[in-house]
Amino acid sequence: MIGSIRWNFIIGAIAFIFTFMFSVGNNIWLTTLLRSVYSFAVLFILVFGCRWLLGTFAGFNQWNSNKTELGEGDSDGTKGTVFDAVTPPDQDEELHQMLKKKVDSPMPEEETFSPLNPPKLSTKFSETPEELAQAVRRMTEE
């Protein structure tokens, strides 16, 4: 989160004062005070949400970036908030050696390609209407 909660109170207080000033001439004291408190609460929550969104999604996490540098900050309770990814060194020579071994060794005959030969499906059509009627009767009985 960006900044501190002080920003929430400052902006909320400014909203309270402006609402109070513009409303005091037209409303009774209780209505003016109630609307001022509502404006304070609404802007307090809005500023809190904006600070949270900017700190979380925009990457403006000020307190975390200042305190954590290459392993520091573990004692602050910020452990696990920074991810340091390191790529492994080049392993090109090992890869070339492995590929040479595969190319040099002959392929065993067992692993040669052979296409599949699935059995052919055939359908049997009965030519007599009596057989068809009996088949329908059997199916309806089940």
PDB file of N, CA and C in Angstrom, residues 41-139:
ATOM      1  N   ALA A  41     -16.510   9.392   5.740  1.00  0.00           N
ATOM      2  CA  ALA A  41     -16.407   7.921   5.686  1.00  0.00           C
ATOM      3  C   ALA A  41     -16.244   7.428   4.252  1.00  0.00           C
ATOM      4  N   VAL A  42     -17.016   8.008   3.330  1.00  0.00           N
ATOM      5  CA  VAL A  42     -16.940   7.547   1.939  1.00  0.00           C
ATOM      6  C   VAL A  42     -15.570   7.837   1.353  1.00  0.00           C
ATOM      7  N   LEU A  43     -15.064   9.041   1.536  1.00  0.00           N
ATOM      8  CA  LEU A  43     -13.754   9.358   0.961  1.00  0.00           C
ATOM      9  C   LEU A  43     -12.621   8.637   1.691  1.00  0.00           C
ATOM     10  N   PHE A  44     -12.769   8.386   2.984  1.00  0.00           N
ATOM     11  CA  PHE A  44     -11.768   7.599   3.709  1.00  0.00           C
ATOM     12  C   PHE A  44     -11.645   6.214   3.077  1.00  0.00           C
ATOM     13  N   ILE A  45     -12.787   5.574   2.804  1.00  0.00           N
ATOM     14  CA  ILE A  45     -12.777   4.223   2.217  1.00  0.00           C
ATOM     15  C   ILE A  45     -12.279   4.261   0.772  1.00  0.00           C
ATOM     16  N   LEU A  46     -12.683   5.275  -0.003  1.00  0.00           N
ATOM     17  CA  LEU A  46     -12.212   5.378  -1.383  1.00  0.00           C
ATOM     18  C   LEU A  46     -10.702   5.573  -1.470  1.00  0.00           C
ATOM     19  N   VAL A  47     -10.159   6.427  -0.619  1.00  0.00           N
ATOM     20  CA  VAL A  47      -8.707   6.650  -0.628  1.00  0.00           C
ATOM     21  C   VAL A  47      -7.980   5.382  -0.187  1.00  0.00           C
ATOM     22  N   PHE A  48      -8.545   4.683   0.790  1.00  0.00           N
ATOM     23  CA  PHE A  48      -7.947   3.423   1.222  1.00  0.00           C
ATOM     24  C   PHE A  48      -7.920   2.420   0.069  1.00  0.00           C
ATOM     25  N   GLY A  49      -9.033   2.305  -0.675  1.00  0.00           N
ATOM     26  CA  GLY A  49      -9.082   1.394  -1.823  1.00  0.00           C
ATOM     27  C   GLY A  49      -8.106   1.790  -2.915  1.00  0.00           C
ATOM     28  N   CYS A  50      -8.007   3.086  -3.202  1.00  0.00           N
ATOM     29  CA  CYS A  50      -7.059   3.545  -4.234  1.00  0.00           C
ATOM     30  C   CYS A  50      -5.623   3.267  -3.821  1.00  0.00           C
ATOM     31  N   ARG A  51      -5.299   3.512  -2.571  1.00  0.00           N
ATOM     32  CA  ARG A  51      -3.943   3.230  -2.090  1.00  0.00           C
ATOM     33  C   ARG A  51      -3.636   1.745  -2.197  1.00  0.00           C
ATOM     34  N   TRP A  52      -4.615   0.922  -1.845  1.00  0.00           N
ATOM     35  CA  TRP A  52      -4.410  -0.521  -1.910  1.00  0.00           C
ATOM     36  C   TRP A  52      -4.226  -0.978  -3.358  1.00  0.00           C
ATOM     37  N   LEU A  53      -5.076  -0.478  -4.281  1.00  0.00           N
ATOM     38  CA  LEU A  53      -4.953  -0.867  -5.689  1.00  0.00           C
ATOM     39  C   LEU A  53      -3.614  -0.437  -6.276  1.00  0.00           C
ATOM     40  N   LEU A  54      -3.210   0.787  -6.005  1.00  0.00           N
ATOM     41  CA  LEU A  54      -1.926   1.249  -6.540  1.00  0.00           C
ATOM     42  C   LEU A  54      -0.763   0.465  -5.946  1.00  0.00           C
ATOM     43  N   GLY A  55      -0.838   0.136  -4.685  1.00  0.00           N
ATOM     44  CA  GLY A  55       0.246  -0.611  -4.052  1.00  0.00           C
ATOM     45  C   GLY A  55       0.306  -2.053  -4.509  1.00  0.00           C
ATOM     46  N   THR A  56      -0.847  -2.635  -4.779  1.00  0.00           N
ATOM     47  CA  THR A  56      -0.886  -4.055  -5.131  1.00  0.00           C
ATOM     48  C   THR A  56      -0.690  -4.278  -6.626  1.00  0.00           C
ATOM     49  N   PHE A  57      -1.518  -3.639  -7.444  1.00  0.00           N
ATOM     50  CA  PHE A  57      -1.520  -3.945  -8.865  1.00  0.00           C
ATOM     51  C   PHE A  57      -0.562  -3.080  -9.677  1.00  0.00           C
ATOM     52  N   ALA A  58      -0.364  -1.855  -9.295  1.00  0.00           N
ATOM     53  CA  ALA A  58       0.504  -0.981 -10.088  1.00  0.00           C
ATOM     54  C   ALA A  58       1.970  -1.163  -9.720  1.00  0.00           C
ATOM     55  N   GLY A  59       2.256  -1.828  -8.623  1.00  0.00           N
ATOM     56  CA  GLY A  59       3.642  -2.096  -8.255  1.00  0.00           C
ATOM     57  C   GLY A  59       4.307  -0.952  -7.530  1.00  0.00           C
ATOM     58  N   PHE A  60       3.527  -0.017  -7.021  1.00  0.00           N
ATOM     59  CA  PHE A  60       4.106   1.092  -6.272  1.00  0.00           C
ATOM     60  C   PHE A  60       4.183   0.745  -4.795  1.00  0.00           C
ATOM     61  N   ASN A  61       4.692  -0.394  -4.484  1.00  0.00           N
ATOM     62  CA  ASN A  61       4.764  -0.841  -3.101  1.00  0.00           C
ATOM     63  C   ASN A  61       5.995  -0.213  -2.456  1.00  0.00           C
ATOM     64  N   GLN A  62       5.829   0.957  -1.877  1.00  0.00           N
ATOM     65  CA  GLN A  62       6.942   1.789  -1.433  1.00  0.00           C
ATOM     66  C   GLN A  62       7.681   1.180  -0.238  1.00  0.00           C
ATOM     67  N   TRP A  63       6.969   0.724   0.763  1.00  0.00           N
ATOM     68  CA  TRP A  63       7.647   0.230   1.965  1.00  0.00           C
ATOM     69  C   TRP A  63       8.411  -1.047   1.679  1.00  0.00           C
ATOM     70  N   ASN A  64       7.935  -1.863   0.753  1.00  0.00           N
ATOM     71  CA  ASN A  64       8.606  -3.118   0.447  1.00  0.00           C
ATOM     72  C   ASN A  64       9.863  -2.885  -0.380  1.00  0.00           C
ATOM     73  N   SER A  65       9.830  -1.955  -1.336  1.00  0.00           N
ATOM     74  CA  SER A  65      10.987  -1.742  -2.193  1.00  0.00           C
ATOM     75  C   SER A  65      12.118  -1.042  -1.451  1.00  0.00           C
ATOM     76  N   ASN A  66      11.818  -0.250  -0.454  1.00  0.00           N
ATOM     77  CA  ASN A  66      12.865   0.436   0.301  1.00  0.00           C
ATOM     78  C   ASN A  66      13.563  -0.472   1.301  1.00  0.00           C
ATOM     79  N   LYS A  67      12.851  -1.414   1.867  1.00  0.00           N
ATOM     80  CA  LYS A  67      13.417  -2.210   2.955  1.00  0.00           C
ATOM     81  C   LYS A  67      14.014  -3.531   2.506  1.00  0.00           C
ATOM     82  N   THR A  68      13.603  -4.035   1.360  1.00  0.00           N
ATOM     83  CA  THR A  68      14.111  -5.345   0.930  1.00  0.00           C
ATOM     84  C   THR A  68      15.081  -5.172  -0.216  1.00  0.00           C
ATOM     85  N   GLU A  69      16.317  -5.506   0.038  1.00  0.00           N
ATOM     86  CA  GLU A  69      17.318  -5.501  -1.022  1.00  0.00           C
ATOM     87  C   GLU A  69      18.219  -6.716  -0.833  1.00  0.00           C
ATOM     88  N   LEU A  70      18.084  -7.662  -1.754  1.00  0.00           N
ATOM     89  CA  LEU A  70      18.913  -8.864  -1.793  1.00  0.00           C
ATOM     90  C   LEU A  70      19.025  -9.566  -0.441  1.00  0.00           C
ATOM     91  N   GLY A  71      17.890  -9.945   0.116  1.00  0.00           N
ATOM     92  CA  GLY A  71      17.914 -10.727   1.332  1.00  0.00           C
ATOM     93  C   GLY A  71      17.633  -9.926   2.580  1.00  0.00           C
ATOM     94  N   GLU A  72      17.696  -8.627   2.533  1.00  0.00           N
ATOM     95  CA  GLU A  72      17.365  -7.843   3.701  1.00  0.00           C
ATOM     96  C   GLU A  72      15.859  -7.837   3.874  1.00  0.00           C
ATOM     97  N   GLY A  73      15.408  -7.497   5.059  1.00  0.00           N
ATOM     98  CA  GLY A  73      13.996  -7.370   5.294  1.00  0.00           C
ATOM     99  C   GLY A  73      13.355  -8.637   5.814  1.00  0.00           C
ATOM    100  N   ASP A  74      14.093  -9.710   5.983  1.00  0.00           N
ATOM    101  CA  ASP A  74      13.499 -10.923   6.518  1.00  0.00           C
ATOM    102  C   ASP A  74      13.072 -10.735   7.960  1.00  0.00           C
ATOM    103  N   SER A  75      13.770  -9.879   8.690  1.00  0.00           N
ATOM    104  CA  SER A  75      13.412  -9.656  10.080  1.00  0.00           C
ATOM    105  C   SER A  75      12.200  -8.734  10.201  1.00  0.00           C
ATOM    106  N   ASP A  76      11.825  -8.028   9.128  1.00  0.00           N
ATOM    107  CA  ASP A  76      10.686  -7.116   9.169  1.00  0.00           C
ATOM    108  C   ASP A  76       9.362  -7.833   8.986  1.00  0.00           C
ATOM    109  N   GLY A  77       9.387  -9.080   8.678  1.00  0.00           N
ATOM    110  CA  GLY A  77       8.159  -9.794   8.381  1.00  0.00           C
ATOM    111  C   GLY A  77       7.804  -9.723   6.913  1.00  0.00           C
ATOM    112  N   THR A  78       8.741  -9.312   6.084  1.00  0.00           N
ATOM    113  CA  THR A  78       8.490  -9.220   4.648  1.00  0.00           C
ATOM    114  C   THR A  78       9.044 -10.433   3.918  1.00  0.00           C
ATOM    115  N   LYS A  79       9.336 -11.468   4.622  1.00  0.00           N
ATOM    116  CA  LYS A  79       9.901 -12.661   4.009  1.00  0.00           C
ATOM    117  C   LYS A  79       8.882 -13.279   3.056  1.00  0.00           C
ATOM    118  N   GLY A  80       9.336 -13.590   1.859  1.00  0.00           N
ATOM    119  CA  GLY A  80       8.474 -14.206   0.872  1.00  0.00           C
ATOM    120  C   GLY A  80       7.775 -13.220  -0.035  1.00  0.00           C
ATOM    121  N   THR A  81       8.068 -11.941   0.067  1.00  0.00           N
ATOM    122  CA  THR A  81       7.402 -10.958  -0.779  1.00  0.00           C
ATOM    123  C   THR A  81       8.196 -10.641  -2.028  1.00  0.00           C
ATOM    124  N   VAL A  82       9.455 -11.015  -2.079  1.00  0.00           N
ATOM    125  CA  VAL A  82      10.286 -10.732  -3.236  1.00  0.00           C
ATOM    126  C   VAL A  82      10.737 -12.051  -3.843  1.00  0.00           C
ATOM    127  N   PHE A  83      10.634 -12.175  -5.161  1.00  0.00           N
ATOM    128  CA  PHE A  83      11.029 -13.390  -5.876  1.00  0.00           C
ATOM    129  C   PHE A  83      12.224 -13.065  -6.746  1.00  0.00           C
ATOM    130  N   ASP A  84      13.340 -13.728  -6.496  1.00  0.00           N
ATOM    131  CA  ASP A  84      14.555 -13.502  -7.253  1.00  0.00           C
ATOM    132  C   ASP A  84      14.814 -14.733  -8.104  1.00  0.00           C
ATOM    133  N   ALA A  85      14.539 -14.636  -9.390  1.00  0.00           N
ATOM    134  CA  ALA A  85      14.715 -15.762 -10.302  1.00  0.00           C
ATOM    135  C   ALA A  85      16.089 -15.702 -10.936  1.00  0.00           C
ATOM    136  N   VAL A  86      16.790 -16.821 -10.938  1.00  0.00           N
ATOM    137  CA  VAL A  86      18.116 -16.908 -11.542  1.00  0.00           C
ATOM    138  C   VAL A  86      18.063 -18.007 -12.590  1.00  0.00           C
ATOM    139  N   THR A  87      18.533 -17.709 -13.799  1.00  0.00           N
ATOM    140  CA  THR A  87      18.557 -18.716 -14.848  1.00  0.00           C
ATOM    141  C   THR A  87      19.815 -19.562 -14.696  1.00  0.00           C
ATOM    142  N   PRO A  88      19.722 -20.835 -15.024  1.00  0.00           N
ATOM    143  CA  PRO A  88      20.902 -21.692 -14.903  1.00  0.00           C
ATOM    144  C   PRO A  88      21.946 -21.323 -15.956  1.00  0.00           C
ATOM    145  N   PRO A  89      23.197 -21.695 -15.712  1.00  0.00           N
ATOM    146  CA  PRO A  89      24.245 -21.393 -16.696  1.00  0.00           C
ATOM    147  C   PRO A  89      24.009 -22.203 -17.968  1.00  0.00           C
ATOM    148  N   ASP A  90      24.689 -21.788 -19.033  1.00  0.00           N
ATOM    149  CA  ASP A  90      24.527 -22.471 -20.316  1.00  0.00           C
ATOM    150  C   ASP A  90      24.979 -23.930 -20.209  1.00  0.00           C
ATOM    151  N   GLN A  91      24.158 -24.792 -20.742  1.00  0.00           N
ATOM    152  CA  GLN A  91      24.474 -26.212 -20.747  1.00  0.00           C
ATOM    153  C   GLN A  91      24.495 -26.719 -22.181  1.00  0.00           C
ATOM    154  N   ASP A  92      24.994 -25.877 -23.072  1.00  0.00           N
ATOM    155  CA  ASP A  92      25.005 -26.227 -24.492  1.00  0.00           C
ATOM    156  C   ASP A  92      25.890 -27.442 -24.775  1.00  0.00           C
ATOM    157  N   GLU A  93      27.031 -27.504 -24.123  1.00  0.00           N
ATOM    158  CA  GLU A  93      27.958 -28.611 -24.394  1.00  0.00           C
ATOM    159  C   GLU A  93      27.346 -29.946 -23.981  1.00  0.00           C
ATOM    160  N   GLU A  94      26.683 -29.984 -22.836  1.00  0.00           N
ATOM    161  CA  GLU A  94      26.033 -31.218 -22.399  1.00  0.00           C
ATOM    162  C   GLU A  94      24.929 -31.621 -23.368  1.00  0.00           C
ATOM    163  N   LEU A  95      24.192 -30.636 -23.847  1.00  0.00           N
ATOM    164  CA  LEU A  95      23.115 -30.919 -24.788  1.00  0.00           C
ATOM    165  C   LEU A  95      23.664 -31.484 -26.091  1.00  0.00           C
ATOM    166  N   HIS A  96      24.755 -30.906 -26.581  1.00  0.00           N
ATOM    167  CA  HIS A  96      25.367 -31.412 -27.813  1.00  0.00           C
ATOM    168  C   HIS A  96      25.867 -32.847 -27.630  1.00  0.00           C
ATOM    169  N   GLN A  97      26.442 -33.151 -26.482  1.00  0.00           N
ATOM    170  CA  GLN A  97      26.927 -34.511 -26.228  1.00  0.00           C
ATOM    171  C   GLN A  97      25.771 -35.507 -26.216  1.00  0.00           C
ATOM    172  N   MET A  98      24.670 -35.134 -25.602  1.00  0.00           N
ATOM    173  CA  MET A  98      23.520 -36.038 -25.544  1.00  0.00           C
ATOM    174  C   MET A  98      22.947 -36.277 -26.943  1.00  0.00           C
ATOM    175  N   LEU A  99      22.897 -35.225 -27.753  1.00  0.00           N
ATOM    176  CA  LEU A  99      22.379 -35.385 -29.108  1.00  0.00           C
ATOM    177  C   LEU A  99      23.311 -36.231 -29.978  1.00  0.00           C
ATOM    178  N   LYS A 100      24.618 -36.090 -29.782  1.00  0.00           N
ATOM    179  CA  LYS A 100      25.569 -36.900 -30.539  1.00  0.00           C
ATOM    180  C   LYS A 100      25.408 -38.377 -30.207  1.00  0.00           C
ATOM    181  N   LYS A 101      25.187 -38.683 -28.949  1.00  0.00           N
ATOM    182  CA  LYS A 101      25.001 -40.082 -28.550  1.00  0.00           C
ATOM    183  C   LYS A 101      23.761 -40.658 -29.216  1.00  0.00           C
ATOM    184  N   LYS A 102      22.706 -39.874 -29.307  1.00  0.00           N
ATOM    185  CA  LYS A 102      21.477 -40.369 -29.932  1.00  0.00           C
ATOM    186  C   LYS A 102      21.671 -40.584 -31.425  1.00  0.00           C
ATOM    187  N   VAL A 103      22.387 -39.693 -32.081  1.00  0.00           N
ATOM    188  CA  VAL A 103      22.585 -39.810 -33.526  1.00  0.00           C
ATOM    189  C   VAL A 103      23.528 -40.958 -33.847  1.00  0.00           C
ATOM    190  N   ASP A 104      24.571 -41.133 -33.062  1.00  0.00           N
ATOM    191  CA  ASP A 104      25.568 -42.164 -33.337  1.00  0.00           C
ATOM    192  C   ASP A 104      25.030 -43.568 -33.106  1.00  0.00           C
ATOM    193  N   SER A 105      24.189 -43.746 -32.136  1.00  0.00           N
ATOM    194  CA  SER A 105      23.708 -45.099 -31.854  1.00  0.00           C
ATOM    195  C   SER A 105      22.609 -45.469 -32.847  1.00  0.00           C
ATOM    196  N   PRO A 106      22.684 -46.686 -33.422  1.00  0.00           N
ATOM    197  CA  PRO A 106      21.659 -47.093 -34.394  1.00  0.00           C
ATOM    198  C   PRO A 106      20.337 -47.369 -33.680  1.00  0.00           C
ATOM    199  N   MET A 107      19.275 -47.171 -34.413  1.00  0.00           N
ATOM    200  CA  MET A 107      17.957 -47.395 -33.846  1.00  0.00           C
ATOM    201  C   MET A 107      17.661 -48.890 -33.855  1.00  0.00           C
ATOM    202  N   PRO A 108      17.220 -49.438 -32.747  1.00  0.00           N
ATOM    203  CA  PRO A 108      16.898 -50.875 -32.737  1.00  0.00           C
ATOM    204  C   PRO A 108      15.709 -51.162 -33.648  1.00  0.00           C
ATOM    205  N   GLU A 109      15.685 -52.391 -34.172  1.00  0.00           N
ATOM    206  CA  GLU A 109      14.650 -52.753 -35.133  1.00  0.00           C
ATOM    207  C   GLU A 109      13.290 -52.916 -34.474  1.00  0.00           C
ATOM    208  N   GLU A 110      13.260 -53.103 -33.192  1.00  0.00           N
ATOM    209  CA  GLU A 110      11.994 -53.282 -32.486  1.00  0.00           C
ATOM    210  C   GLU A 110      11.166 -52.003 -32.512  1.00  0.00           C
ATOM    211  N   GLU A 111      11.840 -50.886 -32.554  1.00  0.00           N
ATOM    212  CA  GLU A 111      11.137 -49.619 -32.446  1.00  0.00           C
ATOM    213  C   GLU A 111      10.809 -49.002 -33.802  1.00  0.00           C
ATOM    214  N   THR A 112      10.885 -49.777 -34.854  1.00  0.00           N
ATOM    215  CA  THR A 112      10.558 -49.238 -36.161  1.00  0.00           C
ATOM    216  C   THR A 112       9.060 -49.003 -36.263  1.00  0.00           C
ATOM    217  N   PHE A 113       8.697 -48.167 -37.183  1.00  0.00           N
ATOM    218  CA  PHE A 113       7.301 -47.775 -37.336  1.00  0.00           C
ATOM    219  C   PHE A 113       6.517 -48.847 -38.056  1.00  0.00           C
ATOM    220  N   SER A 114       5.331 -49.137 -37.546  1.00  0.00           N
ATOM    221  CA  SER A 114       4.410 -50.029 -38.246  1.00  0.00           C
ATOM    222  C   SER A 114       3.008 -49.439 -38.091  1.00  0.00           C
ATOM    223  N   PRO A 115       2.312 -49.264 -39.188  1.00  0.00           N
ATOM    224  CA  PRO A 115       0.983 -48.652 -39.100  1.00  0.00           C
ATOM    225  C   PRO A 115      -0.025 -49.597 -38.465  1.00  0.00           C
ATOM    226  N   LEU A 116      -1.049 -49.015 -37.915  1.00  0.00           N
ATOM    227  CA  LEU A 116      -2.106 -49.830 -37.324  1.00  0.00           C
ATOM    228  C   LEU A 116      -2.984 -50.438 -38.403  1.00  0.00           C
ATOM    229  N   ASN A 117      -3.443 -51.631 -38.133  1.00  0.00           N
ATOM    230  CA  ASN A 117      -4.371 -52.308 -39.037  1.00  0.00           C
ATOM    231  C   ASN A 117      -5.638 -52.634 -38.260  1.00  0.00           C
ATOM    232  N   PRO A 118      -6.538 -51.681 -38.148  1.00  0.00           N
ATOM    233  CA  PRO A 118      -7.752 -51.962 -37.383  1.00  0.00           C
ATOM    234  C   PRO A 118      -8.690 -52.874 -38.181  1.00  0.00           C
ATOM    235  N   PRO A 119      -9.507 -53.641 -37.489  1.00  0.00           N
ATOM    236  CA  PRO A 119     -10.448 -54.509 -38.207  1.00  0.00           C
ATOM    237  C   PRO A 119     -11.528 -53.652 -38.861  1.00  0.00           C
ATOM    238  N   LYS A 120     -12.001 -54.115 -39.993  1.00  0.00           N
ATOM    239  CA  LYS A 120     -13.031 -53.378 -40.711  1.00  0.00           C
ATOM    240  C   LYS A 120     -14.387 -53.707 -40.105  1.00  0.00           C
ATOM    241  N   LEU A 121     -15.184 -52.676 -39.986  1.00  0.00           N
ATOM    242  CA  LEU A 121     -16.527 -52.855 -39.457  1.00  0.00           C
ATOM    243  C   LEU A 121     -17.491 -53.039 -40.613  1.00  0.00           C
ATOM    244  N   SER A 122     -18.431 -53.929 -40.401  1.00  0.00           N
ATOM    245  CA  SER A 122     -19.444 -54.144 -41.430  1.00  0.00           C
ATOM    246  C   SER A 122     -20.805 -54.166 -40.755  1.00  0.00           C
ATOM    247  N   THR A 123     -21.782 -53.749 -41.480  1.00  0.00           N
ATOM    248  CA  THR A 123     -23.143 -53.755 -40.940  1.00  0.00           C
ATOM    249  C   THR A 123     -23.949 -54.800 -41.681  1.00  0.00           C
ATOM    250  N   LYS A 124     -24.879 -55.391 -40.970  1.00  0.00           N
ATOM    251  CA  LYS A 124     -25.711 -56.431 -41.558  1.00  0.00           C
ATOM    252  C   LYS A 124     -27.141 -55.897 -41.619  1.00  0.00           C
ATOM    253  N   PHE A 125     -27.637 -55.781 -42.792  1.00  0.00           N
ATOM    254  CA  PHE A 125     -29.015 -55.346 -42.968  1.00  0.00           C
ATOM    255  C   PHE A 125     -29.873 -56.567 -43.278  1.00  0.00           C
ATOM    256  N   SER A 126     -30.971 -56.665 -42.546  1.00  0.00           N
ATOM    257  CA  SER A 126     -31.888 -57.763 -42.862  1.00  0.00           C
ATOM    258  C   SER A 126     -32.787 -57.310 -44.008  1.00  0.00           C
ATOM    259  N   GLU A 127     -33.058 -58.211 -44.870  1.00  0.00           N
ATOM    260  CA  GLU A 127     -33.802 -57.842 -46.066  1.00  0.00           C
ATOM    261  C   GLU A 127     -35.301 -58.086 -45.934  1.00  0.00           C
ATOM    262  N   THR A 128     -35.689 -58.826 -44.910  1.00  0.00           N
ATOM    263  CA  THR A 128     -37.114 -59.124 -44.790  1.00  0.00           C
ATOM    264  C   THR A 128     -37.755 -58.237 -43.740  1.00  0.00           C
ATOM    265  N   PRO A 129     -38.934 -57.765 -44.009  1.00  0.00           N
ATOM    266  CA  PRO A 129     -39.621 -56.917 -43.025  1.00  0.00           C
ATOM    267  C   PRO A 129     -40.038 -57.680 -41.773  1.00  0.00           C
ATOM    268  N   GLU A 130     -40.220 -59.003 -41.853  1.00  0.00           N
ATOM    269  CA  GLU A 130     -40.601 -59.786 -40.679  1.00  0.00           C
ATOM    270  C   GLU A 130     -39.484 -59.778 -39.632  1.00  0.00           C
ATOM    271  N   GLU A 131     -38.235 -59.892 -40.086  1.00  0.00           N
ATOM    272  CA  GLU A 131     -37.100 -59.868 -39.154  1.00  0.00           C
ATOM    273  C   GLU A 131     -36.983 -58.504 -38.473  1.00  0.00           C
ATOM    274  N   LEU A 132     -37.228 -57.457 -39.218  1.00  0.00           N
ATOM    275  CA  LEU A 132     -37.196 -56.114 -38.643  1.00  0.00           C
ATOM    276  C   LEU A 132     -38.295 -55.945 -37.601  1.00  0.00           C
ATOM    277  N   ALA A 133     -39.469 -56.436 -37.879  1.00  0.00           N
ATOM    278  CA  ALA A 133     -40.592 -56.332 -36.938  1.00  0.00           C
ATOM    279  C   ALA A 133     -40.290 -57.117 -35.669  1.00  0.00           C
ATOM    280  N   GLN A 134     -39.695 -58.311 -35.795  1.00  0.00           N
ATOM    281  CA  GLN A 134     -39.346 -59.085 -34.616  1.00  0.00           C
ATOM    282  C   GLN A 134     -38.279 -58.386 -33.795  1.00  0.00           C
ATOM    283  N   ALA A 135     -37.339 -57.741 -34.445  1.00  0.00           N
ATOM    284  CA  ALA A 135     -36.297 -57.027 -33.712  1.00  0.00           C
ATOM    285  C   ALA A 135     -36.886 -55.858 -32.930  1.00  0.00           C
ATOM    286  N   VAL A 136     -37.828 -55.161 -33.541  1.00  0.00           N
ATOM    287  CA  VAL A 136     -38.485 -54.037 -32.853  1.00  0.00           C
ATOM    288  C   VAL A 136     -39.291 -54.548 -31.668  1.00  0.00           C
ATOM    289  N   ARG A 137     -39.990 -55.688 -31.839  1.00  0.00           N
ATOM    290  CA  ARG A 137     -40.775 -56.266 -30.738  1.00  0.00           C
ATOM    291  C   ARG A 137     -39.869 -56.652 -29.570  1.00  0.00           C
ATOM    292  N   ARG A 138     -38.730 -57.247 -29.856  1.00  0.00           N
ATOM    293  CA  ARG A 138     -37.788 -57.627 -28.788  1.00  0.00           C
ATOM    294  C   ARG A 138     -37.284 -56.399 -28.032  1.00  0.00           C
ATOM    295  N   MET A 139     -37.013 -55.343 -28.791  1.00  0.00           N
ATOM    296  CA  MET A 139     -36.493 -54.130 -28.153  1.00  0.00           C
ATOM    297  C   MET A 139     -37.566 -53.484 -27.273  1.00  0.00           C
TER     298      MET A 139
END
